[in-house]
Coordinates of N, CA and C in Angstrom, one line a residue:
M1 N 46.1 120.0 -89.0 CA 47.0 118.9 -89.4 C 47.0 118.9 -90.9
P2 N 48.2 118.7 -91.6 CA 48.2 118.7 -93.0 C 47.4 117.6 -93.6
E3 N 46.9 117.8 -94.8 CA 46.1 116.8 -95.5 C 47.0 115.8 -96.2
T4 N 46.6 114.6 -96.2 CA 47.3 113.5 -97.0 C 46.5 113.0 -98.1
R5 N 47.1 112.7 -99.2 CA 46.5 112.1 -100.3 C 47.1 110.7 -100.5
A6 N 46.4 109.9 -101.1 CA 46.9 108.5 -101.3 C 48.2 108.5 -102.0
G7 N 49.2 107.9 -101.5 CA 50.5 107.8 -102.1 C 51.4 109.0 -101.9
D8 N 50.9 110.0 -101.2 CA 51.7 111.3 -101.0 C 52.1 111.4 -99.5
L9 N 53.2 112.1 -99.3 CA 53.5 112.5 -97.9 C 52.7 113.7 -97.5
P10 N 52.5 113.9 -96.2 CA 51.7 115.1 -95.8 C 52.3 116.4 -96.3
E11 N 51.4 117.3 -96.8 CA 51.8 118.5 -97.3 C 51.8 119.6 -96.2
E12 N 52.7 120.6 -96.3 CA 52.8 121.7 -95.4 C 51.5 122.5 -95.6
A13 N 51.1 123.1 -94.5 CA 50.0 124.0 -94.6 C 50.3 125.1 -95.6
A14 N 49.3 125.5 -96.4 CA 49.5 126.6 -97.4 C 49.3 127.9 -96.6
V15 N 50.4 128.4 -96.1 CA 50.4 129.7 -95.3 C 51.4 130.6 -95.9
A16 N 51.0 131.9 -96.2 CA 51.9 132.9 -96.6 C 52.9 133.3 -95.5
R17 N 54.1 133.5 -95.9 CA 55.1 133.9 -94.9 C 56.2 134.7 -95.5
V18 N 56.9 135.5 -94.7 CA 58.1 136.3 -95.2 C 59.2 135.3 -95.2
L19 N 60.0 135.3 -96.3 CA 61.1 134.3 -96.4 C 62.4 134.9 -96.0
C20 N 62.7 136.2 -96.4 CA 63.9 136.8 -96.1 C 63.8 138.3 -96.4
D21 N 64.8 139.1 -95.9 CA 64.8 140.5 -96.2 C 66.0 140.7 -97.2
V22 N 65.7 140.8 -98.5 CA 66.8 140.9 -99.5 C 67.7 142.2 -99.2
R23 N 67.1 143.2 -98.7 CA 67.9 144.4 -98.4 C 69.0 144.1 -97.3
A24 N 68.6 143.3 -96.3 CA 69.6 142.9 -95.3 C 70.7 142.0 -95.8
L25 N 70.3 141.1 -96.7 CA 71.2 140.2 -97.3 C 72.2 140.8 -98.3
T26 N 71.8 141.9 -98.9 CA 72.6 142.6 -99.9 C 73.1 143.9 -99.5
G27 N 72.9 144.3 -98.2 CA 73.2 145.6 -97.7 C 74.7 146.0 -97.7
E28 N 75.6 145.0 -97.5 CA 77.0 145.3 -97.5 C 77.6 145.1 -98.9
P29 N 78.1 146.1 -99.5 CA 78.7 146.0 -100.8 C 79.9 145.0 -100.9
T30 N 80.5 144.8 -99.8 CA 81.7 143.8 -99.9 C 81.3 142.5 -99.2
G31 N 80.0 142.2 -99.1 CA 79.6 141.0 -98.4 C 79.8 139.8 -99.3
P32 N 79.2 138.7 -98.9 CA 79.4 137.4 -99.7 C 78.9 137.5 -101.1
T33 N 79.4 136.7 -102.0 CA 78.9 136.7 -103.4 C 78.4 135.3 -103.7
G34 N 77.8 135.2 -104.9 CA 77.2 134.0 -105.3 C 75.7 133.9 -104.9
V35 N 75.2 132.7 -104.6 CA 73.8 132.6 -104.2 C 73.8 132.9 -102.7
L36 N 73.0 134.0 -102.4 CA 72.9 134.4 -101.0 C 71.7 133.8 -100.3
W37 N 70.7 133.4 -101.1 CA 69.5 132.8 -100.6 C 68.8 132.0 -101.7
K38 N 68.1 130.9 -101.4 CA 67.3 130.2 -102.4 C 66.1 129.7 -101.7
L39 N 65.0 129.6 -102.5 CA 63.8 129.1 -102.1 C 63.9 127.6 -101.9
A40 N 63.6 127.0 -100.7 CA 63.9 125.6 -100.4 C 62.7 125.0 -99.8
E41 N 61.6 125.6 -99.7 CA 60.4 125.1 -99.0 C 59.9 123.9 -99.8
S42 N 59.5 122.8 -99.0 CA 59.0 121.6 -99.7 C 57.6 121.9 -100.3
G43 N 57.3 121.2 -101.3 CA 56.0 121.3 -101.9 C 55.8 122.6 -102.8
R44 N 56.9 123.3 -103.0 CA 56.8 124.5 -103.8 C 56.7 124.2 -105.3
Q45 N 56.2 125.1 -106.1 CA 56.1 125.0 -107.5 C 57.1 125.9 -108.2
L46 N 57.8 126.7 -107.5 CA 58.7 127.7 -108.0 C 60.1 127.4 -107.5
D47 N 61.1 127.9 -108.2 CA 62.5 128.0 -107.7 C 62.8 129.5 -107.7
A48 N 63.6 130.0 -106.8 CA 64.0 131.4 -106.7 C 65.4 131.4 -106.0
N49 N 66.2 132.4 -106.5 CA 67.5 132.6 -105.9 C 67.8 134.1 -105.8
L50 N 68.6 134.5 -104.8 CA 69.1 135.8 -104.7 C 70.6 135.7 -104.9
I51 N 71.1 136.4 -106.0 CA 72.5 136.2 -106.4 C 73.2 137.6 -106.4
R52 N 74.4 137.5 -105.9 CA 75.2 138.7 -105.8 C 76.5 138.5 -106.7
L53 N 76.8 139.5 -107.5 CA 78.0 139.4 -108.3 C 78.9 140.6 -107.9
P54 N 80.2 140.5 -107.6 CA 81.0 141.6 -107.3 C 81.3 142.4 -108.5
A55 N 81.8 143.6 -108.3 CA 82.0 144.6 -109.5 C 82.8 143.9 -110.5
G56 N 82.4 144.0 -111.8 CA 83.1 143.4 -112.9 C 82.9 141.9 -113.2
E57 N 82.3 141.2 -112.2 CA 82.1 139.8 -112.3 C 81.1 139.5 -113.5
R58 N 81.3 138.4 -114.1 CA 80.5 138.0 -115.3 C 80.0 136.6 -115.2
I59 N 78.7 136.4 -115.6 CA 78.1 135.1 -115.8 C 78.1 134.9 -117.3
G60 N 78.8 133.9 -117.7 CA 79.0 133.7 -119.2 C 77.7 133.4 -119.9
T61 N 77.8 133.5 -121.2 CA 76.6 133.3 -122.1 C 76.0 131.9 -121.9
H62 N 74.7 131.9 -121.7 CA 74.0 130.7 -121.5 C 72.5 130.9 -121.9
A63 N 71.8 129.8 -122.1 CA 70.4 129.9 -122.4 C 69.6 128.8 -121.5
E64 N 68.4 129.1 -121.2 CA 67.6 128.2 -120.4 C 66.6 127.6 -121.5
P65 N 66.8 126.4 -121.9 CA 65.9 125.9 -123.0 C 64.5 125.6 -122.6
D66 N 64.2 125.3 -121.4 CA 62.9 124.8 -121.0 C 62.0 125.8 -120.2
L67 N 62.6 126.8 -119.5 CA 61.9 127.6 -118.5 C 62.0 129.1 -118.8
D68 N 60.9 129.8 -118.7 CA 60.9 131.2 -118.6 C 61.5 131.6 -117.3
V69 N 62.2 132.8 -117.2 CA 62.8 133.2 -116.0 C 62.5 134.7 -115.8
L70 N 62.1 135.1 -114.6 CA 62.0 136.5 -114.2 C 63.2 136.9 -113.4
V71 N 63.8 138.1 -113.7 CA 64.9 138.6 -113.0 C 64.6 140.0 -112.5
L72 N 64.8 140.2 -111.2 CA 64.5 141.5 -110.5 C 65.8 142.0 -109.9
V73 N 66.3 143.1 -110.4 CA 67.5 143.7 -109.9 C 67.2 144.4 -108.5
V74 N 68.0 143.9 -107.5 CA 67.7 144.4 -106.1 C 68.7 145.6 -105.8
T75 N 69.9 145.4 -106.1 CA 70.9 146.5 -105.9 C 72.0 146.5 -107.0
G76 N 72.6 147.6 -107.1 CA 73.7 147.8 -108.0 C 73.3 147.9 -109.4
D77 N 74.2 147.7 -110.4 CA 73.9 147.8 -111.8 C 74.8 146.9 -112.6
G78 N 74.5 146.8 -113.9 CA 75.3 146.0 -114.8 C 74.6 146.0 -116.1
V79 N 75.0 145.0 -116.9 CA 74.5 144.8 -118.3 C 74.2 143.4 -118.5
M80 N 73.1 143.2 -119.2 CA 72.8 141.8 -119.7 C 73.0 141.9 -121.2
D81 N 73.9 141.1 -121.7 CA 74.1 141.0 -123.2 C 73.2 139.9 -123.7
T82 N 72.6 140.3 -124.8 CA 71.7 139.3 -125.6 C 72.1 139.4 -127.0
P83 N 71.7 138.5 -127.9 CA 71.9 138.6 -129.3 C 71.3 139.8 -129.9
E84 N 70.3 140.4 -129.3 CA 69.7 141.6 -129.8 C 70.3 142.9 -129.3
G85 N 71.3 142.8 -128.4 CA 72.0 144.0 -127.9 C 72.1 143.9 -126.4
E86 N 72.6 145.0 -125.8 CA 72.8 145.1 -124.3 C 71.5 145.6 -123.7
L87 N 71.2 145.1 -122.5 CA 70.1 145.6 -121.7 C 70.7 146.1 -120.4
P88 N 70.5 147.4 -120.1 CA 71.0 147.9 -118.9 C 70.3 147.4 -117.7
L89 N 71.0 147.0 -116.6 CA 70.5 146.5 -115.4 C 70.7 147.6 -114.3
A90 N 69.6 148.0 -113.6 CA 69.7 148.9 -112.5 C 68.7 148.5 -111.5
E91 N 68.9 149.0 -110.3 CA 68.0 148.7 -109.2 C 66.5 148.9 -109.6
G92 N 65.7 147.9 -109.4 CA 64.3 147.9 -109.7 C 63.9 147.4 -111.1
A93 N 64.9 147.1 -111.9 CA 64.6 146.6 -113.3 C 64.0 145.2 -113.1
L94 N 63.0 144.9 -113.9 CA 62.4 143.6 -113.9 C 62.4 143.1 -115.3
L95 N 63.1 141.9 -115.5 CA 63.3 141.4 -116.9 C 62.6 140.0 -117.0
W96 N 62.0 139.8 -118.2 CA 61.5 138.5 -118.5 C 62.4 137.9 -119.5
L97 N 62.9 136.7 -119.2 CA 63.7 135.9 -120.1 C 62.9 134.7 -120.6
P98 N 62.4 134.8 -121.8 CA 61.6 133.6 -122.3 C 62.5 132.4 -122.5
H99 N 61.9 131.2 -122.3 CA 62.8 130.0 -122.5 C 63.4 130.0 -123.9
G100 N 64.6 129.6 -124.0 CA 65.4 129.6 -125.2 C 66.2 130.8 -125.5
S101 N 65.9 131.9 -124.7 CA 66.7 133.2 -124.9 C 68.1 133.0 -124.4
T102 N 69.0 133.7 -125.0 CA 70.5 133.6 -124.7 C 70.9 134.9 -124.0
R103 N 71.7 134.8 -123.0 CA 72.2 136.0 -122.3 C 73.4 135.7 -121.5
S104 N 74.1 136.8 -121.2 CA 75.2 136.8 -120.2 C 75.0 138.1 -119.3
I105 N 75.6 138.1 -118.1 CA 75.4 139.2 -117.2 C 76.7 139.6 -116.7
T106 N 76.9 141.0 -116.7 CA 78.2 141.5 -116.2 C 77.8 142.6 -115.1
A107 N 78.4 142.5 -113.9 CA 78.1 143.5 -112.9 C 78.8 144.8 -113.1
G108 N 78.2 145.9 -112.8 CA 78.8 147.2 -112.9 C 79.8 147.5 -111.8
P109 N 80.3 148.7 -111.7 CA 81.3 149.1 -110.7 C 81.0 148.9 -109.3
E110 N 79.7 148.9 -108.9 CA 79.3 148.7 -107.6 C 78.7 147.3 -107.3
G111 N 78.9 146.4 -108.2 CA 78.4 145.0 -108.1 C 76.9 145.0 -108.5
L112 N 76.3 143.8 -108.4 CA 75.0 143.6 -108.8 C 74.3 142.5 -107.9
A113 N 73.1 142.7 -107.5 CA 72.4 141.7 -106.8 C 71.0 141.6 -107.4
Y114 N 70.6 140.3 -107.7 CA 69.3 140.2 -108.4 C 68.6 138.9 -107.9
V115 N 67.3 138.8 -108.1 CA 66.5 137.6 -107.8 C 66.1 137.0 -109.1
T116 N 66.2 135.7 -109.2 CA 65.6 135.0 -110.3 C 64.5 134.1 -109.8
V117 N 63.4 134.0 -110.6 CA 62.3 133.2 -110.3 C 61.9 132.4 -111.6
H118 N 61.6 131.1 -111.4 CA 61.2 130.3 -112.5 C 60.4 129.1 -112.0
R119 N 59.7 128.4 -112.9 CA 59.0 127.2 -112.5 C 60.0 126.2 -112.0
R120 N 59.6 125.4 -111.0 CA 60.5 124.4 -110.5 C 60.7 123.3 -111.5
R121 N 61.9 122.8 -111.6 CA 62.2 121.7 -112.5 C 61.7 120.4 -111.9
P122 N 61.2 119.5 -112.7 CA 60.8 118.2 -112.1 C 62.1 117.5 -111.5
G123 N 61.9 116.7 -110.5 CA 63.0 115.9 -110.0 C 63.6 115.0 -111.0
M124 N 64.8 114.6 -110.8 CA 65.5 113.6 -111.7 C 64.8 112.3 -111.6
Q125 N 64.7 111.6 -112.7 CA 64.1 110.3 -112.8 C 65.0 109.3 -113.4
I126 N 65.0 108.1 -112.9 CA 65.8 107.0 -113.5 C 65.0 106.3 -114.5
R127 N 65.4 106.3 -115.7 CA 64.7 105.6 -116.8 C 65.7 104.8 -117.6
R128 N 65.1 103.8 -118.2 CA 65.9 103.0 -119.1 C 66.1 103.7 -120.4
R129 N 67.4 103.8 -120.9 CA 67.6 104.4 -122.2 C 67.1 103.6 -123.3
A130 N 66.3 104.2 -124.1 CA 65.6 103.5 -125.2 C 66.6 103.0 -126.3
D131 N 67.8 103.7 -126.4 CA 68.8 103.3 -127.4 C 69.7 102.2 -127.0
L132 N 69.5 101.7 -125.8 CA 70.4 100.6 -125.3 C 69.8 99.2 -125.7
A133 N 70.5 98.4 -126.4 CA 70.1 97.1 -126.7 C 70.1 96.2 -125.5
P134 N 69.1 95.3 -125.4 CA 69.2 94.4 -124.2 C 70.4 93.6 -124.1
V135 N 70.9 93.3 -123.0 CA 72.1 92.5 -122.8 C 71.7 91.1 -122.9
T136 N 72.5 90.4 -123.8 CA 72.3 88.9 -123.9 C 73.5 88.2 -123.6
A137 N 73.4 87.0 -123.2 CA 74.5 86.1 -122.8 C 75.3 85.7 -124.0
R138 N 76.6 85.8 -124.0 CA 77.4 85.3 -125.1 C 77.7 83.9 -124.9
P139 N 77.7 83.1 -126.1 CA 78.0 81.7 -126.0 C 79.4 81.5 -125.5
D140 N 79.6 80.4 -124.8 CA 81.0 80.1 -124.3 C 81.9 79.8 -125.5
S141 N 83.1 80.3 -125.4 CA 84.1 80.1 -126.5 C 84.8 78.8 -126.2
P142 N 85.3 78.1 -127.3 CA 86.0 76.8 -127.0 C 87.4 77.0 -126.4

């Protein structure tokens, strides 16, 4: 039975398991594109996605300001453009993208499938904005 801590919901048992077969998900070159799989288990400390881009498709220039990201190319090829130059992407390439780094990705002629892994972002929180002045009642006008 999962252990409970004060104020927490029961945690899932810490059990290693196979999540998916990336070769089966990316095996068809004309298969679905975009996010093919994502890590969704509760209690996780990581986020991960399996992404497929069709031939010539591009993810525009962007940066991740807060999180380091690992990228593992599963199938296909392409190019990652960075301010320092192009990085070739081919099956088996493992890239580290330190937080703050800028990049774009373009799939090659056979498309590109890759896995991204990074620390999970904390959930959204509702907070009072510090720059808002408190609301006060206005006096009645004559």
